[in-house]
Amino acid sequence: MEPFASLSGEILSRLARFGRVCVLDTVNSTNDYAFSLVDRKEPVVVVARRQTKGRGRFRRRWFSDHDSLVFSVLLFPKIGALVVGGLTQIVGLALCRAIEIETGLKPVLRWPNDVLHGEKKLAGILCEARRGAVVVGVGINLNQSEFPTNLPSPGSLYQALGRRADGLALLETFLEQLYELVSRVEKSGAGSLLPEVKDRSAVLNKRVEVRTMFKRQVGTVIDLDADGRIVLRIDSGRLVVLSAGQVRQLR
């Protein structure tokens, strides 16, 4: 049963509280489709049954199938602190909250954009900014029982729960949490979310390897900031602030 099996007018009307809703059979990229609507100057939620050119960070291909939930949200934030780095952190927190509300699981955030349960990756996030707008792209492994062998440590809600998860209920709860957190940041600043972000962090106070496009660094993550960056104490004792990279926890 795919995530759209329970799609109804009632659910669509509830989702429409958060903006124009576009439900597509097939799309190259939900992020790109959302950006194509930016001139309307209104929030949009784009959900697709199938995404043919989904991408993650560094334009890596994002795996999805009929048991995935893939969607993008077009936003027009009021303050610059919500752009990309800080927004990715907010989205990750909203997604963790939503999964916990809907399933009882308590997922964690692997900086900068992965949601994990145990050591398995449940979801990925891609936030992009263009033309005064931002798009929040989310891919969730919803009801897969198995994955292609070339994926690094994937997991699904189905595997964690032992039962199928309701994708549309999860989407609605995520949107509720996202808009609540964005409103809170617009009023009180991104720092107001840091205690909960740190509580959800899978890398804080952990020894990690961080690979950027040009460098590999090893050290201990000693802090996270409101802009979505980590503070890494490398083995020489020097502190390095990183805004992007690929993290692997070391034993």
PDB file of C-alpha atoms in Angstrom:
ATOM      1  CA  MET A   1       0.000   0.000   0.000  1.00  0.00           C
ATOM      2  CA  GLU A   2       1.626   3.237  -1.142  1.00  0.00           C
ATOM      3  CA  PRO A   3       1.612   6.442   0.951  1.00  0.00           C
ATOM      4  CA  PHE A   4      -1.173   7.922  -1.231  1.00  0.00           C
ATOM      5  CA  ALA A   5      -3.624   5.062  -0.802  1.00  0.00           C
ATOM      6  CA  SER A   6      -5.604   6.980   1.831  1.00  0.00           C
ATOM      7  CA  LEU A   7      -5.581  10.296  -0.056  1.00  0.00           C
ATOM      8  CA  SER A   8      -8.962  12.001   0.283  1.00  0.00           C
ATOM      9  CA  GLY A   9     -10.538  15.422   0.000  1.00  0.00           C
ATOM     10  CA  GLU A  10     -10.519  15.713   3.778  1.00  0.00           C
ATOM     11  CA  ILE A  11      -6.783  15.118   4.000  1.00  0.00           C
ATOM     12  CA  LEU A  12      -6.089  17.498   1.112  1.00  0.00           C
ATOM     13  CA  SER A  13      -8.101  20.231   2.807  1.00  0.00           C
ATOM     14  CA  ARG A  14      -6.111  19.752   6.005  1.00  0.00           C
ATOM     15  CA  LEU A  15      -2.813  19.908   4.124  1.00  0.00           C
ATOM     16  CA  ALA A  16      -4.023  23.054   2.334  1.00  0.00           C
ATOM     17  CA  ARG A  17      -3.757  24.921   5.650  1.00  0.00           C
ATOM     18  CA  PHE A  18      -0.050  25.092   4.890  1.00  0.00           C
ATOM     19  CA  GLY A  19      -0.249  26.337   1.296  1.00  0.00           C
ATOM     20  CA  ARG A  20      -1.183  25.273  -2.212  1.00  0.00           C
ATOM     21  CA  VAL A  21      -0.980  21.461  -2.440  1.00  0.00           C
ATOM     22  CA  CYS A  22       0.372  19.787  -5.598  1.00  0.00           C
ATOM     23  CA  VAL A  23       0.115  15.980  -5.722  1.00  0.00           C
ATOM     24  CA  LEU A  24       2.025  14.605  -8.697  1.00  0.00           C
ATOM     25  CA  ASP A  25       2.277  11.118 -10.166  1.00  0.00           C
ATOM     26  CA  THR A  26       5.814  11.628 -11.494  1.00  0.00           C
ATOM     27  CA  VAL A  27       8.245  14.539 -11.287  1.00  0.00           C
ATOM     28  CA  ASN A  28      11.950  14.999 -11.932  1.00  0.00           C
ATOM     29  CA  SER A  29      12.515  16.713  -8.585  1.00  0.00           C
ATOM     30  CA  THR A  30       9.972  17.991  -6.073  1.00  0.00           C
ATOM     31  CA  ASN A  31      12.417  20.781  -5.140  1.00  0.00           C
ATOM     32  CA  ASP A  32      12.696  21.964  -8.740  1.00  0.00           C
ATOM     33  CA  TYR A  33       8.928  21.796  -9.215  1.00  0.00           C
ATOM     34  CA  ALA A  34       8.392  23.863  -6.067  1.00  0.00           C
ATOM     35  CA  PHE A  35      10.857  26.506  -7.287  1.00  0.00           C
ATOM     36  CA  SER A  36       8.978  26.691 -10.610  1.00  0.00           C
ATOM     37  CA  LEU A  37       6.052  28.155  -8.635  1.00  0.00           C
ATOM     38  CA  VAL A  38       8.054  30.813  -6.803  1.00  0.00           C
ATOM     39  CA  ASP A  39       6.536  33.724  -8.791  1.00  0.00           C
ATOM     40  CA  ARG A  40       3.140  33.004  -7.243  1.00  0.00           C
ATOM     41  CA  LYS A  41       4.571  34.253  -3.936  1.00  0.00           C
ATOM     42  CA  GLU A  42       2.622  31.737  -1.875  1.00  0.00           C
ATOM     43  CA  PRO A  43       3.630  28.691   0.167  1.00  0.00           C
ATOM     44  CA  VAL A  44       3.401  25.392  -1.713  1.00  0.00           C
ATOM     45  CA  VAL A  45       3.537  21.734  -0.677  1.00  0.00           C
ATOM     46  CA  VAL A  46       4.617  19.384  -3.494  1.00  0.00           C
ATOM     47  CA  VAL A  47       4.181  15.633  -2.976  1.00  0.00           C
ATOM     48  CA  ALA A  48       5.116  13.051  -5.592  1.00  0.00           C
ATOM     49  CA  ARG A  49       4.389   9.378  -6.030  1.00  0.00           C
ATOM     50  CA  ARG A  50       7.570   9.011  -8.082  1.00  0.00           C
ATOM     51  CA  GLN A  51      10.657  11.201  -8.368  1.00  0.00           C
ATOM     52  CA  THR A  52      12.963  10.420 -11.302  1.00  0.00           C
ATOM     53  CA  LYS A  53      15.860  12.776 -10.533  1.00  0.00           C
ATOM     54  CA  GLY A  54      15.709  13.243  -6.807  1.00  0.00           C
ATOM     55  CA  ARG A  55      18.948  14.555  -5.343  1.00  0.00           C
ATOM     56  CA  GLY A  56      20.652  14.970  -2.030  1.00  0.00           C
ATOM     57  CA  ARG A  57      23.546  17.200  -1.040  1.00  0.00           C
ATOM     58  CA  PHE A  58      26.396  17.601  -3.548  1.00  0.00           C
ATOM     59  CA  ARG A  59      23.819  16.553  -6.202  1.00  0.00           C
ATOM     60  CA  ARG A  60      24.029  12.906  -5.154  1.00  0.00           C
ATOM     61  CA  ARG A  61      21.168  10.757  -6.390  1.00  0.00           C
ATOM     62  CA  TRP A  62      18.460  10.246  -3.769  1.00  0.00           C
ATOM     63  CA  PHE A  63      16.887   6.780  -3.663  1.00  0.00           C
ATOM     64  CA  SER A  64      13.106   6.621  -3.512  1.00  0.00           C
ATOM     65  CA  ASP A  65      10.473   4.085  -4.509  1.00  0.00           C
ATOM     66  CA  HIS A  66       6.728   3.530  -4.094  1.00  0.00           C
ATOM     67  CA  ASP A  67       7.231   2.953  -0.347  1.00  0.00           C
ATOM     68  CA  SER A  68       8.944   6.334   0.134  1.00  0.00           C
ATOM     69  CA  LEU A  69       7.415   9.663   1.058  1.00  0.00           C
ATOM     70  CA  VAL A  70       9.037  12.485  -0.951  1.00  0.00           C
ATOM     71  CA  PHE A  71       7.886  16.091  -0.775  1.00  0.00           C
ATOM     72  CA  SER A  72       9.043  19.696  -0.879  1.00  0.00           C
ATOM     73  CA  VAL A  73       7.745  22.818   0.836  1.00  0.00           C
ATOM     74  CA  LEU A  74       8.188  26.280  -0.702  1.00  0.00           C
ATOM     75  CA  LEU A  75       8.554  28.979   1.964  1.00  0.00           C
ATOM     76  CA  PHE A  76       9.132  32.717   2.080  1.00  0.00           C
ATOM     77  CA  PRO A  77      10.872  33.215   5.440  1.00  0.00           C
ATOM     78  CA  LYS A  78      10.859  36.621   7.099  1.00  0.00           C
ATOM     79  CA  ILE A  79      14.431  36.507   8.367  1.00  0.00           C
ATOM     80  CA  GLY A  80      17.708  35.492   6.800  1.00  0.00           C
ATOM     81  CA  ALA A  81      18.602  33.173   9.683  1.00  0.00           C
ATOM     82  CA  LEU A  82      16.143  30.678   8.210  1.00  0.00           C
ATOM     83  CA  VAL A  83      18.126  30.253   5.010  1.00  0.00           C
ATOM     84  CA  VAL A  84      19.714  26.871   4.280  1.00  0.00           C
ATOM     85  CA  GLY A  85      22.057  26.007   7.186  1.00  0.00           C
ATOM     86  CA  GLY A  86      19.849  27.111  10.040  1.00  0.00           C
ATOM     87  CA  LEU A  87      16.732  25.994   8.196  1.00  0.00           C
ATOM     88  CA  THR A  88      18.101  22.473   7.675  1.00  0.00           C
ATOM     89  CA  GLN A  89      18.481  22.213  11.449  1.00  0.00           C
ATOM     90  CA  ILE A  90      14.920  23.428  11.997  1.00  0.00           C
ATOM     91  CA  VAL A  91      13.553  20.982   9.423  1.00  0.00           C
ATOM     92  CA  GLY A  92      15.454  18.106  10.997  1.00  0.00           C
ATOM     93  CA  LEU A  93      14.014  18.936  14.396  1.00  0.00           C
ATOM     94  CA  ALA A  94      10.482  19.218  12.978  1.00  0.00           C
ATOM     95  CA  LEU A  95      10.865  15.844  11.269  1.00  0.00           C
ATOM     96  CA  CYS A  96      12.176  14.169  14.428  1.00  0.00           C
ATOM     97  CA  ARG A  97       9.266  15.576  16.395  1.00  0.00           C
ATOM     98  CA  ALA A  98       6.748  14.436  13.785  1.00  0.00           C
ATOM     99  CA  ILE A  99       8.133  10.895  13.643  1.00  0.00           C
ATOM    100  CA  GLU A 100       8.044  10.679  17.430  1.00  0.00           C
ATOM    101  CA  ILE A 101       4.458  11.957  17.584  1.00  0.00           C
ATOM    102  CA  GLU A 102       3.238   9.553  14.896  1.00  0.00           C
ATOM    103  CA  THR A 103       5.251   6.436  15.798  1.00  0.00           C
ATOM    104  CA  GLY A 104       6.673   6.722  19.311  1.00  0.00           C
ATOM    105  CA  LEU A 105      10.217   6.366  17.977  1.00  0.00           C
ATOM    106  CA  LYS A 106      12.789   8.959  19.041  1.00  0.00           C
ATOM    107  CA  PRO A 107      15.007   9.612  16.013  1.00  0.00           C
ATOM    108  CA  VAL A 108      18.163  11.715  16.123  1.00  0.00           C
ATOM    109  CA  LEU A 109      19.902  14.180  13.802  1.00  0.00           C
ATOM    110  CA  ARG A 110      23.184  13.360  12.121  1.00  0.00           C
ATOM    111  CA  TRP A 111      24.622  16.703  11.098  1.00  0.00           C
ATOM    112  CA  PRO A 112      23.913  18.292   8.775  1.00  0.00           C
ATOM    113  CA  ASN A 113      20.851  16.720   7.153  1.00  0.00           C
ATOM    114  CA  ASP A 114      20.146  13.080   8.049  1.00  0.00           C
ATOM    115  CA  VAL A 115      17.540  11.629  10.405  1.00  0.00           C
ATOM    116  CA  LEU A 116      18.528   8.346  12.042  1.00  0.00           C
ATOM    117  CA  HIS A 117      16.987   5.677  14.216  1.00  0.00           C
ATOM    118  CA  GLY A 118      19.689   3.566  15.780  1.00  0.00           C
ATOM    119  CA  GLU A 119      22.396   3.699  13.143  1.00  0.00           C
ATOM    120  CA  LYS A 120      19.959   3.476  10.228  1.00  0.00           C
ATOM    121  CA  LYS A 121      19.133   6.448   8.008  1.00  0.00           C
ATOM    122  CA  LEU A 122      15.382   7.056   7.919  1.00  0.00           C
ATOM    123  CA  ALA A 123      15.294  10.361   6.057  1.00  0.00           C
ATOM    124  CA  GLY A 124      17.324  13.026   4.309  1.00  0.00           C
ATOM    125  CA  ILE A 125      16.807  16.761   3.952  1.00  0.00           C
ATOM    126  CA  LEU A 126      17.818  19.175   1.199  1.00  0.00           C
ATOM    127  CA  CYS A 127      17.156  22.902   1.723  1.00  0.00           C
ATOM    128  CA  GLU A 128      17.871  25.273  -1.145  1.00  0.00           C
ATOM    129  CA  ALA A 129      17.516  29.048  -1.535  1.00  0.00           C
ATOM    130  CA  ARG A 130      16.709  30.923  -4.736  1.00  0.00           C
ATOM    131  CA  ARG A 131      15.048  34.204  -5.666  1.00  0.00           C
ATOM    132  CA  GLY A 132      14.028  35.201  -2.154  1.00  0.00           C
ATOM    133  CA  ALA A 133      12.479  31.841  -1.350  1.00  0.00           C
ATOM    134  CA  VAL A 134      13.624  28.584   0.212  1.00  0.00           C
ATOM    135  CA  VAL A 135      12.535  25.054  -0.571  1.00  0.00           C
ATOM    136  CA  VAL A 136      12.591  22.315   2.023  1.00  0.00           C
ATOM    137  CA  GLY A 137      13.014  18.924   0.370  1.00  0.00           C
ATOM    138  CA  VAL A 138      12.437  15.762   2.409  1.00  0.00           C
ATOM    139  CA  GLY A 139      12.719  12.094   1.525  1.00  0.00           C
ATOM    140  CA  ILE A 140      11.535   9.526   4.086  1.00  0.00           C
ATOM    141  CA  ASN A 141      12.012   5.770   3.955  1.00  0.00           C
ATOM    142  CA  LEU A 142       8.495   4.922   4.981  1.00  0.00           C
ATOM    143  CA  ASN A 143       7.477   1.322   4.358  1.00  0.00           C
ATOM    144  CA  GLN A 144      10.401  -0.446   2.705  1.00  0.00           C
ATOM    145  CA  SER A 145      11.172  -3.963   3.892  1.00  0.00           C
ATOM    146  CA  GLU A 146      14.477  -4.032   1.991  1.00  0.00           C
ATOM    147  CA  PHE A 147      16.791  -1.692   0.102  1.00  0.00           C
ATOM    148  CA  PRO A 148      19.304  -1.791  -2.757  1.00  0.00           C
ATOM    149  CA  THR A 149      22.630  -3.167  -1.537  1.00  0.00           C
ATOM    150  CA  ASN A 150      24.592  -0.063  -2.573  1.00  0.00           C
ATOM    151  CA  LEU A 151      22.930   2.259  -0.027  1.00  0.00           C
ATOM    152  CA  PRO A 152      24.904   3.039   3.174  1.00  0.00           C
ATOM    153  CA  SER A 153      22.981   1.896   6.280  1.00  0.00           C
ATOM    154  CA  PRO A 154      19.395   2.619   5.155  1.00  0.00           C
ATOM    155  CA  GLY A 155      16.410   1.946   7.371  1.00  0.00           C
ATOM    156  CA  SER A 156      12.662   2.486   7.176  1.00  0.00           C
ATOM    157  CA  LEU A 157       9.909   3.251   9.628  1.00  0.00           C
ATOM    158  CA  TYR A 158       8.386  -0.111   8.718  1.00  0.00           C
ATOM    159  CA  GLN A 159      11.568  -1.915   9.747  1.00  0.00           C
ATOM    160  CA  ALA A 160      11.773   0.046  13.011  1.00  0.00           C
ATOM    161  CA  LEU A 161       8.100  -0.372  13.904  1.00  0.00           C
ATOM    162  CA  GLY A 162       7.234  -3.783  12.491  1.00  0.00           C
ATOM    163  CA  ARG A 163       4.144  -2.237  10.894  1.00  0.00           C
ATOM    164  CA  ARG A 164       3.313   0.117   8.058  1.00  0.00           C
ATOM    165  CA  ALA A 165       3.418   3.849   8.693  1.00  0.00           C
ATOM    166  CA  ASP A 166       0.848   6.391   7.483  1.00  0.00           C
ATOM    167  CA  GLY A 167       2.739   8.794   5.228  1.00  0.00           C
ATOM    168  CA  LEU A 168       0.024  11.412   4.903  1.00  0.00           C
ATOM    169  CA  ALA A 169      -0.490  11.607   8.668  1.00  0.00           C
ATOM    170  CA  LEU A 170       3.263  12.003   9.057  1.00  0.00           C
ATOM    171  CA  LEU A 171       3.334  14.741   6.409  1.00  0.00           C
ATOM    172  CA  GLU A 172       0.563  16.694   8.130  1.00  0.00           C
ATOM    173  CA  THR A 173       2.251  16.430  11.522  1.00  0.00           C
ATOM    174  CA  PHE A 174       5.592  17.453  10.024  1.00  0.00           C
ATOM    175  CA  LEU A 175       4.036  20.571   8.486  1.00  0.00           C
ATOM    176  CA  GLU A 176       2.448  21.477  11.820  1.00  0.00           C
ATOM    177  CA  GLN A 177       5.793  21.138  13.562  1.00  0.00           C
ATOM    178  CA  LEU A 178       7.711  22.967  10.835  1.00  0.00           C
ATOM    179  CA  TYR A 179       5.436  26.000  10.828  1.00  0.00           C
ATOM    180  CA  GLU A 180       5.435  26.097  14.626  1.00  0.00           C
ATOM    181  CA  LEU A 181       9.247  26.081  14.748  1.00  0.00           C
ATOM    182  CA  VAL A 182       9.656  28.627  11.941  1.00  0.00           C
ATOM    183  CA  SER A 183       7.238  30.971  13.733  1.00  0.00           C
ATOM    184  CA  ARG A 184       9.161  30.507  16.966  1.00  0.00           C
ATOM    185  CA  VAL A 185      12.469  31.333  15.272  1.00  0.00           C
ATOM    186  CA  GLU A 186      10.990  34.418  13.590  1.00  0.00           C
ATOM    187  CA  LYS A 187       9.888  35.656  17.027  1.00  0.00           C
ATOM    188  CA  SER A 188      12.683  34.490  19.317  1.00  0.00           C
ATOM    189  CA  GLY A 189      15.662  33.589  17.128  1.00  0.00           C
ATOM    190  CA  ALA A 190      17.160  30.260  16.119  1.00  0.00           C
ATOM    191  CA  GLY A 191      19.026  30.027  19.423  1.00  0.00           C
ATOM    192  CA  SER A 192      15.742  29.218  21.141  1.00  0.00           C
ATOM    193  CA  LEU A 193      15.784  25.787  19.469  1.00  0.00           C
ATOM    194  CA  LEU A 194      19.386  24.896  20.255  1.00  0.00           C
ATOM    195  CA  PRO A 195      18.766  22.941  23.485  1.00  0.00           C
ATOM    196  CA  GLU A 196      16.380  20.582  21.708  1.00  0.00           C
ATOM    197  CA  VAL A 197      18.612  20.361  18.631  1.00  0.00           C
ATOM    198  CA  LYS A 198      21.549  19.390  20.826  1.00  0.00           C
ATOM    199  CA  ASP A 199      19.428  16.841  22.679  1.00  0.00           C
ATOM    200  CA  ARG A 200      18.601  15.230  19.312  1.00  0.00           C
ATOM    201  CA  SER A 201      22.155  15.338  17.975  1.00  0.00           C
ATOM    202  CA  ALA A 202      23.831  12.081  16.970  1.00  0.00           C
ATOM    203  CA  VAL A 203      27.263  13.752  16.683  1.00  0.00           C
ATOM    204  CA  LEU A 204      27.580  16.121  19.660  1.00  0.00           C
ATOM    205  CA  ASN A 205      30.467  15.058  21.916  1.00  0.00           C
ATOM    206  CA  LYS A 206      31.306  12.242  19.494  1.00  0.00           C
ATOM    207  CA  ARG A 207      34.561  11.577  17.698  1.00  0.00           C
ATOM    208  CA  VAL A 208      33.936  11.883  13.973  1.00  0.00           C
ATOM    209  CA  GLU A 209      35.493  12.126  10.551  1.00  0.00           C
ATOM    210  CA  VAL A 210      34.201  15.040   8.470  1.00  0.00           C
ATOM    211  CA  ARG A 211      34.806  15.081   4.728  1.00  0.00           C
ATOM    212  CA  THR A 212      34.233  18.281   2.788  1.00  0.00           C
ATOM    213  CA  MET A 213      34.787  18.743  -0.936  1.00  0.00           C
ATOM    214  CA  PHE A 214      38.459  19.529  -0.367  1.00  0.00           C
ATOM    215  CA  LYS A 215      39.498  18.143   3.005  1.00  0.00           C
ATOM    216  CA  ARG A 216      39.195  15.365   5.577  1.00  0.00           C
ATOM    217  CA  GLN A 217      39.262  16.294   9.266  1.00  0.00           C
ATOM    218  CA  VAL A 218      39.060  14.133  12.378  1.00  0.00           C
ATOM    219  CA  GLY A 219      38.107  15.335  15.820  1.00  0.00           C
ATOM    220  CA  THR A 220      35.386  15.671  18.433  1.00  0.00           C
ATOM    221  CA  VAL A 221      32.219  17.711  17.925  1.00  0.00           C
ATOM    222  CA  ILE A 222      32.082  20.029  20.932  1.00  0.00           C
ATOM    223  CA  ASP A 223      29.215  22.311  19.946  1.00  0.00           C
ATOM    224  CA  LEU A 224      26.498  23.195  17.422  1.00  0.00           C
ATOM    225  CA  ASP A 225      25.309  26.713  16.692  1.00  0.00           C
ATOM    226  CA  ALA A 226      22.066  28.364  15.631  1.00  0.00           C
ATOM    227  CA  ASP A 227      23.247  28.676  12.023  1.00  0.00           C
ATOM    228  CA  GLY A 228      23.471  24.905  11.650  1.00  0.00           C
ATOM    229  CA  ARG A 229      27.266  24.670  11.991  1.00  0.00           C
ATOM    230  CA  ILE A 230      29.359  22.324  14.121  1.00  0.00           C
ATOM    231  CA  VAL A 231      32.437  23.193  16.151  1.00  0.00           C
ATOM    232  CA  LEU A 232      35.053  20.475  15.744  1.00  0.00           C
ATOM    233  CA  ARG A 233      38.091  20.136  18.011  1.00  0.00           C
ATOM    234  CA  ILE A 234      40.600  18.447  15.736  1.00  0.00           C
ATOM    235  CA  ASP A 235      43.394  16.268  17.063  1.00  0.00           C
ATOM    236  CA  SER A 236      45.873  19.154  17.158  1.00  0.00           C
ATOM    237  CA  GLY A 237      43.568  20.915  19.617  1.00  0.00           C
ATOM    238  CA  ARG A 238      42.550  23.606  17.133  1.00  0.00           C
ATOM    239  CA  LEU A 239      38.846  24.475  16.818  1.00  0.00           C
ATOM    240  CA  VAL A 240      37.278  24.384  13.365  1.00  0.00           C
ATOM    241  CA  VAL A 241      33.770  25.638  12.499  1.00  0.00           C
ATOM    242  CA  LEU A 242      32.134  23.718   9.650  1.00  0.00           C
ATOM    243  CA  SER A 243      28.929  24.559   7.800  1.00  0.00           C
ATOM    244  CA  ALA A 244      28.859  21.526   5.490  1.00  0.00           C
ATOM    245  CA  GLY A 245      30.409  18.112   5.115  1.00  0.00           C
ATOM    246  CA  GLN A 246      29.823  14.380   5.313  1.00  0.00           C
ATOM    247  CA  VAL A 247      30.113  12.941   8.812  1.00  0.00           C
ATOM    248  CA  ARG A 248      31.108   9.451   9.888  1.00  0.00           C
ATOM    249  CA  GLN A 249      31.216   8.569  13.571  1.00  0.00           C
ATOM    250  CA  LEU A 250      34.420   6.854  14.655  1.00  0.00           C
ATOM    251  CA  ARG A 251      34.571   4.058  17.176  1.00  0.00           C
TER     252      ARG A 251
END
